[in-house]
PDB file of C-alpha atoms in Angstrom:
ATOM      1  CA  UNK Z   1      82.180  82.828 104.921  1.00 54.00           C
ATOM      2  CA  UNK Z   2      81.732  80.435 107.825  1.00 69.00           C
ATOM      3  CA  UNK Z   3      85.136  80.936 109.442  1.00 92.00           C
ATOM      4  CA  UNK Z   4      86.207  83.018 112.423  1.00 95.00           C
ATOM      5  CA  UNK Z   5      86.228  86.725 111.594  1.00 96.00           C
ATOM      6  CA  UNK Z   6      87.988  89.574 113.350  1.00 97.00           C
ATOM      7  CA  UNK Z   7      87.520  93.299 113.041  1.00 97.00           C
ATOM      8  CA  UNK Z   8      89.423  95.446 112.406  1.00 97.00           C
ATOM      9  CA  UNK Z   9      92.283  93.688 110.647  1.00 96.00           C
ATOM     10  CA  UNK Z  10      94.658  96.542 111.400  1.00 97.00           C
ATOM     11  CA  UNK Z  11      94.591  99.255 114.056  1.00 98.00           C
ATOM     12  CA  UNK Z  12      97.064 102.073 114.559  1.00 98.00           C
ATOM     13  CA  UNK Z  13      96.662 104.117 117.697  1.00 98.00           C
ATOM     14  CA  UNK Z  14      98.576 106.535 119.840  1.00 97.00           C
ATOM     15  CA  UNK Z  15      99.895 105.609 123.245  1.00 97.00           C
ATOM     16  CA  UNK Z  16      97.303 106.212 125.924  1.00 97.00           C
ATOM     17  CA  UNK Z  17      94.283 105.657 123.699  1.00 98.00           C
ATOM     18  CA  UNK Z  18      91.728 102.884 124.214  1.00 98.00           C
ATOM     19  CA  UNK Z  19      91.092 100.285 121.519  1.00 98.00           C
ATOM     20  CA  UNK Z  20      88.493  97.555 121.096  1.00 98.00           C
ATOM     21  CA  UNK Z  21      88.643  94.502 118.882  1.00 98.00           C
ATOM     22  CA  UNK Z  22      85.815  92.220 117.881  1.00 98.00           C
ATOM     23  CA  UNK Z  23      85.784  88.500 117.175  1.00 98.00           C
ATOM     24  CA  UNK Z  24      82.925  86.594 115.574  1.00 97.00           C
ATOM     25  CA  UNK Z  25      83.374  82.847 116.089  1.00 96.00           C
ATOM     26  CA  UNK Z  26      82.081  80.047 113.928  1.00 95.00           C
ATOM     27  CA  UNK Z  27      78.349  79.786 114.447  1.00 92.00           C
ATOM     28  CA  UNK Z  28      77.391  77.462 117.312  1.00 87.00           C
ATOM     29  CA  UNK Z  29      80.942  77.241 118.649  1.00 92.00           C
ATOM     30  CA  UNK Z  30      80.591  77.556 122.393  1.00 91.00           C
ATOM     31  CA  UNK Z  31      84.230  78.160 123.281  1.00 94.00           C
ATOM     32  CA  UNK Z  32      86.196  81.261 122.307  1.00 96.00           C
ATOM     33  CA  UNK Z  33      89.873  82.020 122.905  1.00 96.00           C
ATOM     34  CA  UNK Z  34      92.066  85.108 122.652  1.00 97.00           C
ATOM     35  CA  UNK Z  35      95.808  84.881 121.992  1.00 97.00           C
ATOM     36  CA  UNK Z  36      98.493  87.509 121.468  1.00 97.00           C
ATOM     37  CA  UNK Z  37     101.392  87.104 119.052  1.00 94.00           C
ATOM     38  CA  UNK Z  38     104.369  89.449 119.106  1.00 94.00           C
ATOM     39  CA  UNK Z  39     106.976  89.638 116.355  1.00 89.00           C
ATOM     40  CA  UNK Z  40     109.152  86.556 116.217  1.00 86.00           C
ATOM     41  CA  UNK Z  41     107.157  84.694 118.850  1.00 90.00           C
ATOM     42  CA  UNK Z  42     104.431  82.115 118.909  1.00 93.00           C
ATOM     43  CA  UNK Z  43     100.927  83.024 120.030  1.00 95.00           C
ATOM     44  CA  UNK Z  44     100.411  83.309 123.791  1.00 96.00           C
ATOM     45  CA  UNK Z  45      97.156  82.483 125.515  1.00 95.00           C
ATOM     46  CA  UNK Z  46      95.270  85.425 127.022  1.00 96.00           C
ATOM     47  CA  UNK Z  47      91.808  84.197 128.003  1.00 96.00           C
ATOM     48  CA  UNK Z  48      88.940  81.947 127.033  1.00 95.00           C
ATOM     49  CA  UNK Z  49      85.166  81.793 127.327  1.00 95.00           C
ATOM     50  CA  UNK Z  50      82.738  78.951 127.409  1.00 92.00           C
ATOM     51  CA  UNK Z  51      79.463  80.448 126.258  1.00 93.00           C
ATOM     52  CA  UNK Z  52      79.339  83.803 128.058  1.00 94.00           C
ATOM     53  CA  UNK Z  53      81.457  82.744 131.046  1.00 94.00           C
ATOM     54  CA  UNK Z  54      85.108  83.796 131.138  1.00 94.00           C
ATOM     55  CA  UNK Z  55      86.743  80.714 132.624  1.00 93.00           C
ATOM     56  CA  UNK Z  56      90.439  81.562 132.625  1.00 92.00           C
ATOM     57  CA  UNK Z  57      92.673  84.598 132.286  1.00 93.00           C
ATOM     58  CA  UNK Z  58      96.420  84.532 131.758  1.00 92.00           C
ATOM     59  CA  UNK Z  59      98.688  86.642 133.930  1.00 91.00           C
ATOM     60  CA  UNK Z  60      99.537  88.401 130.657  1.00 87.00           C
ATOM     61  CA  UNK Z  61      96.079  89.978 130.815  1.00 89.00           C
ATOM     62  CA  UNK Z  62      96.801  93.046 132.905  1.00 90.00           C
ATOM     63  CA  UNK Z  63      94.137  95.258 134.461  1.00 94.00           C
ATOM     64  CA  UNK Z  64      94.165  97.380 131.301  1.00 96.00           C
ATOM     65  CA  UNK Z  65      92.750  94.474 129.316  1.00 96.00           C
ATOM     66  CA  UNK Z  66      89.149  93.345 129.457  1.00 96.00           C
ATOM     67  CA  UNK Z  67      87.329  90.765 127.401  1.00 97.00           C
ATOM     68  CA  UNK Z  68      83.640  90.079 127.163  1.00 96.00           C
ATOM     69  CA  UNK Z  69      81.313  87.670 125.428  1.00 96.00           C
ATOM     70  CA  UNK Z  70      77.959  89.013 126.509  1.00 92.00           C
ATOM     71  CA  UNK Z  71      75.592  86.709 124.670  1.00 88.00           C
ATOM     72  CA  UNK Z  72      77.852  83.769 124.163  1.00 86.00           C
ATOM     73  CA  UNK Z  73      78.377  84.641 120.514  1.00 92.00           C
ATOM     74  CA  UNK Z  74      80.804  87.426 119.500  1.00 96.00           C
ATOM     75  CA  UNK Z  75      83.518  88.645 121.832  1.00 98.00           C
ATOM     76  CA  UNK Z  76      85.296  91.956 122.361  1.00 98.00           C
ATOM     77  CA  UNK Z  77      88.777  92.611 123.698  1.00 98.00           C
ATOM     78  CA  UNK Z  78      89.409  96.124 124.998  1.00 98.00           C
ATOM     79  CA  UNK Z  79      92.775  97.586 125.865  1.00 97.00           C
ATOM     80  CA  UNK Z  80      92.729 100.764 127.906  1.00 97.00           C
ATOM     81  CA  UNK Z  81      95.575 103.306 128.002  1.00 97.00           C
ATOM     82  CA  UNK Z  82      97.537 101.486 125.334  1.00 97.00           C
ATOM     83  CA  UNK Z  83     101.310 101.189 125.641  1.00 97.00           C
ATOM     84  CA  UNK Z  84     103.902 100.547 122.952  1.00 96.00           C
ATOM     85  CA  UNK Z  85     104.398  97.074 124.401  1.00 95.00           C
ATOM     86  CA  UNK Z  86     100.817  96.237 123.463  1.00 97.00           C
ATOM     87  CA  UNK Z  87     101.777  96.264 119.779  1.00 97.00           C
ATOM     88  CA  UNK Z  88     101.078  92.743 118.568  1.00 96.00           C
ATOM     89  CA  UNK Z  89      98.761  90.546 116.542  1.00 95.00           C
ATOM     90  CA  UNK Z  90      95.658  89.609 118.531  1.00 97.00           C
ATOM     91  CA  UNK Z  91      94.236  86.263 117.454  1.00 96.00           C
ATOM     92  CA  UNK Z  92      90.829  84.840 118.197  1.00 97.00           C
ATOM     93  CA  UNK Z  93      89.926  81.167 117.944  1.00 96.00           C
ATOM     94  CA  UNK Z  94      86.746  79.209 118.497  1.00 95.00           C
ATOM     95  CA  UNK Z  95      85.845  75.588 119.080  1.00 92.00           C
ATOM     96  CA  UNK Z  96      82.849  73.366 119.718  1.00 90.00           C
ATOM     97  CA  UNK Z  97      83.231  71.480 122.949  1.00 83.00           C
ATOM     98  CA  UNK Z  98      82.537  67.796 122.549  1.00 77.00           C
ATOM     99  CA  UNK Z  99      84.067  64.717 124.135  1.00 68.00           C
ATOM    100  CA  UNK Z 100      87.823  64.541 123.792  1.00 69.00           C
ATOM    101  CA  UNK Z 101      89.858  67.235 122.065  1.00 70.00           C
ATOM    102  CA  UNK Z 102      88.119  70.166 120.418  1.00 78.00           C
ATOM    103  CA  UNK Z 103      89.950  71.724 117.481  1.00 86.00           C
ATOM    104  CA  UNK Z 104      90.451  75.464 117.626  1.00 91.00           C
ATOM    105  CA  UNK Z 105      89.803  77.420 114.434  1.00 92.00           C
ATOM    106  CA  UNK Z 106      91.688  80.689 114.195  1.00 94.00           C
ATOM    107  CA  UNK Z 107      90.682  84.002 112.733  1.00 95.00           C
ATOM    108  CA  UNK Z 108      93.010  86.186 110.625  1.00 94.00           C
ATOM    109  CA  UNK Z 109      93.948  88.365 113.590  1.00 95.00           C
ATOM    110  CA  UNK Z 110      93.946  92.074 114.377  1.00 96.00           C
ATOM    111  CA  UNK Z 111      97.332  93.741 114.095  1.00 96.00           C
ATOM    112  CA  UNK Z 112      97.715  96.548 116.637  1.00 97.00           C
ATOM    113  CA  UNK Z 113     100.403  99.193 116.312  1.00 97.00           C
ATOM    114  CA  UNK Z 114     100.804 101.630 119.195  1.00 98.00           C
ATOM    115  CA  UNK Z 115     102.776 104.746 118.301  1.00 96.00           C
TER     116      UNK Z 115
ATOM    117  CA  UNK R   1     103.676  74.077 133.277  1.00 77.00           C
ATOM    118  CA  UNK R   2     103.905  73.088 129.667  1.00 85.00           C
ATOM    119  CA  UNK R   3     106.455  74.347 127.196  1.00 91.00           C
ATOM    120  CA  UNK R   4     107.479  73.794 123.590  1.00 95.00           C
ATOM    121  CA  UNK R   5     110.908  74.164 122.029  1.00 96.00           C
ATOM    122  CA  UNK R   6     111.357  74.462 118.293  1.00 97.00           C
ATOM    123  CA  UNK R   7     114.958  74.042 117.204  1.00 92.00           C
ATOM    124  CA  UNK R   8     115.876  76.344 114.353  1.00 91.00           C
ATOM    125  CA  UNK R   9     113.987  79.570 113.842  1.00 94.00           C
ATOM    126  CA  UNK R  10     114.791  79.411 110.113  1.00 96.00           C
ATOM    127  CA  UNK R  11     115.051  76.322 107.915  1.00 97.00           C
ATOM    128  CA  UNK R  12     115.885  76.405 104.234  1.00 97.00           C
ATOM    129  CA  UNK R  13     115.402  73.457 101.865  1.00 97.00           C
ATOM    130  CA  UNK R  14     115.491  72.931  98.137  1.00 97.00           C
ATOM    131  CA  UNK R  15     112.298  72.173  96.270  1.00 97.00           C
ATOM    132  CA  UNK R  16     111.817  68.406  96.274  1.00 97.00           C
ATOM    133  CA  UNK R  17     113.991  67.866  99.353  1.00 98.00           C
ATOM    134  CA  UNK R  18     112.922  66.431 102.685  1.00 98.00           C
ATOM    135  CA  UNK R  19     111.424  68.866 105.180  1.00 98.00           C
ATOM    136  CA  UNK R  20     112.191  68.236 108.860  1.00 98.00           C
ATOM    137  CA  UNK R  21     111.039  70.698 111.501  1.00 98.00           C
ATOM    138  CA  UNK R  22     111.893  69.823 115.083  1.00 97.00           C
ATOM    139  CA  UNK R  23     109.704  70.139 118.132  1.00 97.00           C
ATOM    140  CA  UNK R  24     110.288  69.042 121.713  1.00 96.00           C
ATOM    141  CA  UNK R  25     107.767  69.523 124.464  1.00 94.00           C
ATOM    142  CA  UNK R  26     107.555  69.452 128.215  1.00 91.00           C
ATOM    143  CA  UNK R  27     104.389  68.358 129.925  1.00 83.00           C
ATOM    144  CA  UNK R  28     103.595  66.771 133.260  1.00 76.00           C
ATOM    145  CA  UNK R  29     100.600  64.932 131.826  1.00 78.00           C
ATOM    146  CA  UNK R  30     100.009  63.155 128.526  1.00 77.00           C
ATOM    147  CA  UNK R  31      99.758  65.988 126.057  1.00 85.00           C
ATOM    148  CA  UNK R  32      97.834  66.754 122.958  1.00 90.00           C
ATOM    149  CA  UNK R  33     100.295  67.910 120.271  1.00 93.00           C
ATOM    150  CA  UNK R  34      99.753  70.042 117.184  1.00 94.00           C
ATOM    151  CA  UNK R  35     101.431  71.608 114.209  1.00 97.00           C
ATOM    152  CA  UNK R  36     100.009  74.809 112.772  1.00 96.00           C
ATOM    153  CA  UNK R  37     101.034  76.725 109.655  1.00 96.00           C
ATOM    154  CA  UNK R  38     100.782  80.487 109.255  1.00 94.00           C
ATOM    155  CA  UNK R  39     101.019  82.267 105.928  1.00 91.00           C
ATOM    156  CA  UNK R  40     101.763  86.011 105.854  1.00 85.00           C
ATOM    157  CA  UNK R  41      98.924  88.155 107.165  1.00 78.00           C
ATOM    158  CA  UNK R  42      96.766  85.119 107.839  1.00 83.00           C
ATOM    159  CA  UNK R  43      95.643  83.207 110.894  1.00 86.00           C
ATOM    160  CA  UNK R  44      96.831  79.779 111.941  1.00 93.00           C
ATOM    161  CA  UNK R  45      95.768  76.659 110.078  1.00 93.00           C
ATOM    162  CA  UNK R  46      95.926  73.247 111.701  1.00 93.00           C
ATOM    163  CA  UNK R  47      98.236  70.859 109.827  1.00 96.00           C
ATOM    164  CA  UNK R  48      97.869  67.844 112.071  1.00 95.00           C
ATOM    165  CA  UNK R  49      97.319  66.756 115.645  1.00 93.00           C
ATOM    166  CA  UNK R  50      98.093  63.921 118.017  1.00 92.00           C
ATOM    167  CA  UNK R  51      95.617  63.185 120.794  1.00 88.00           C
ATOM    168  CA  UNK R  52      95.552  59.430 121.352  1.00 86.00           C
ATOM    169  CA  UNK R  53      96.134  56.263 119.375  1.00 87.00           C
ATOM    170  CA  UNK R  54      98.593  55.892 116.524  1.00 90.00           C
ATOM    171  CA  UNK R  55     101.772  57.838 117.145  1.00 91.00           C
ATOM    172  CA  UNK R  56     102.386  58.574 113.468  1.00 96.00           C
ATOM    173  CA  UNK R  57      99.845  61.103 112.348  1.00 96.00           C
ATOM    174  CA  UNK R  58      99.218  62.355 108.853  1.00 96.00           C
ATOM    175  CA  UNK R  59      98.012  65.821 108.075  1.00 95.00           C
ATOM    176  CA  UNK R  60      97.156  68.041 105.183  1.00 94.00           C
ATOM    177  CA  UNK R  61      99.449  68.881 102.270  1.00 93.00           C
ATOM    178  CA  UNK R  62     101.516  65.706 102.688  1.00 96.00           C
ATOM    179  CA  UNK R  63     102.868  66.515 106.155  1.00 97.00           C
ATOM    180  CA  UNK R  64     103.188  63.981 108.939  1.00 97.00           C
ATOM    181  CA  UNK R  65     104.564  63.879 112.472  1.00 97.00           C
ATOM    182  CA  UNK R  66     105.498  61.179 114.935  1.00 95.00           C
ATOM    183  CA  UNK R  67     104.870  61.378 118.668  1.00 94.00           C
ATOM    184  CA  UNK R  68     107.840  59.886 120.537  1.00 94.00           C
ATOM    185  CA  UNK R  69     107.117  59.861 124.241  1.00 91.00           C
ATOM    186  CA  UNK R  70     110.584  58.663 125.221  1.00 91.00           C
ATOM    187  CA  UNK R  71     112.167  61.587 123.393  1.00 93.00           C
ATOM    188  CA  UNK R  72     109.359  64.071 124.197  1.00 93.00           C
ATOM    189  CA  UNK R  73     109.394  64.982 120.534  1.00 95.00           C
ATOM    190  CA  UNK R  74     106.869  65.629 117.788  1.00 96.00           C
ATOM    191  CA  UNK R  75     108.906  66.426 114.682  1.00 98.00           C
ATOM    192  CA  UNK R  76     107.172  67.448 111.460  1.00 98.00           C
ATOM    193  CA  UNK R  77     108.239  65.962 108.139  1.00 98.00           C
ATOM    194  CA  UNK R  78     107.344  66.073 104.493  1.00 98.00           C
ATOM    195  CA  UNK R  79     109.150  63.885 101.947  1.00 97.00           C
ATOM    196  CA  UNK R  80     109.284  66.463  99.166  1.00 97.00           C
ATOM    197  CA  UNK R  81     109.099  70.213  99.669  1.00 97.00           C
ATOM    198  CA  UNK R  82     107.058  72.412  97.391  1.00 96.00           C
ATOM    199  CA  UNK R  83     107.387  76.151  96.905  1.00 96.00           C
ATOM    200  CA  UNK R  84     103.928  76.604  98.393  1.00 95.00           C
ATOM    201  CA  UNK R  85     105.168  75.127 101.695  1.00 96.00           C
ATOM    202  CA  UNK R  86     107.099  78.309 102.453  1.00 96.00           C
ATOM    203  CA  UNK R  87     105.490  79.663 105.614  1.00 96.00           C
ATOM    204  CA  UNK R  88     105.920  79.787 109.378  1.00 96.00           C
ATOM    205  CA  UNK R  89     105.242  76.622 111.306  1.00 98.00           C
ATOM    206  CA  UNK R  90     104.291  76.422 114.962  1.00 97.00           C
ATOM    207  CA  UNK R  91     104.328  73.414 117.237  1.00 97.00           C
ATOM    208  CA  UNK R  92     101.869  73.544 120.131  1.00 95.00           C
ATOM    209  CA  UNK R  93     100.884  71.513 123.154  1.00 93.00           C
ATOM    210  CA  UNK R  94      97.652  71.346 125.084  1.00 88.00           C
ATOM    211  CA  UNK R  95      96.806  69.497 128.235  1.00 73.00           C
ATOM    212  CA  UNK R  96      93.763  67.306 128.350  1.00 69.00           C
ATOM    213  CA  UNK R  97      91.913  69.643 130.633  1.00 68.00           C
ATOM    214  CA  UNK R  98      92.297  73.320 131.418  1.00 65.00           C
ATOM    215  CA  UNK R  99      90.123  74.474 128.585  1.00 76.00           C
ATOM    216  CA  UNK R 100      92.453  72.968 125.984  1.00 82.00           C
ATOM    217  CA  UNK R 101      94.370  76.228 125.764  1.00 89.00           C
ATOM    218  CA  UNK R 102      97.398  75.992 123.494  1.00 93.00           C
ATOM    219  CA  UNK R 103     101.025  76.651 124.391  1.00 93.00           C
ATOM    220  CA  UNK R 104     103.038  77.429 121.269  1.00 96.00           C
ATOM    221  CA  UNK R 105     106.687  77.271 120.363  1.00 96.00           C
ATOM    222  CA  UNK R 106     108.446  80.283 118.887  1.00 96.00           C
ATOM    223  CA  UNK R 107     107.980  79.058 115.332  1.00 97.00           C
ATOM    224  CA  UNK R 108     110.156  77.963 112.427  1.00 97.00           C
ATOM    225  CA  UNK R 109     110.216  79.931 109.203  1.00 97.00           C
ATOM    226  CA  UNK R 110     110.512  77.502 106.286  1.00 97.00           C
ATOM    227  CA  UNK R 111     112.082  78.763 103.081  1.00 97.00           C
ATOM    228  CA  UNK R 112     111.897  76.647  99.934  1.00 97.00           C
ATOM    229  CA  UNK R 113     114.423  77.383  97.219  1.00 96.00           C
ATOM    230  CA  UNK R 114     114.473  76.352  93.567  1.00 91.00           C
TER     231      UNK R 114
END
């Protein structure tokens, strides 16, 4: 499978616990994005990386959230001290930066439920 | 700041009927515009995009959309609906810089009835 993969697909946790999600982009894609989608809403941008550099973070990304892409390949998104409001689908997308627009390819998402 | 408005959170059509999903955008610079489809428990799939050039763009599965700058619209159409078109559809806008991050509308759930 050469698409974007995310792990786990589903995560149920108790309030206050830490969780970490992983995203593996399409090989050789140098840009990686994280979005969050809550029920009944469209995805909202959280952050993006070009290679290993995190170039932009949304104000939605509170101090409890941290994202990394240490070697410019896979990325992790960690949420510390989870809250019920963190329950959402977390989507990862990747693209290859060339001239003009660069299509983003989305993974299947990780659905987080905070009890 | 950019924004997208999708009129109608739920649209129902009969199989074989015209599909029209509405999208209006707000952008201070010439935008890139997109339609994505999402099937249950799956990620987003790009249907079509407008970046530059011809304002009528054709996508996969028989869908097309027309960029109308004067109306700030990018409505999605398909002449004849099929049962397999039932899904959620998202309109999105991206500026030409800023990392090409996407701003999505709230989505339209399309139901196709026999």
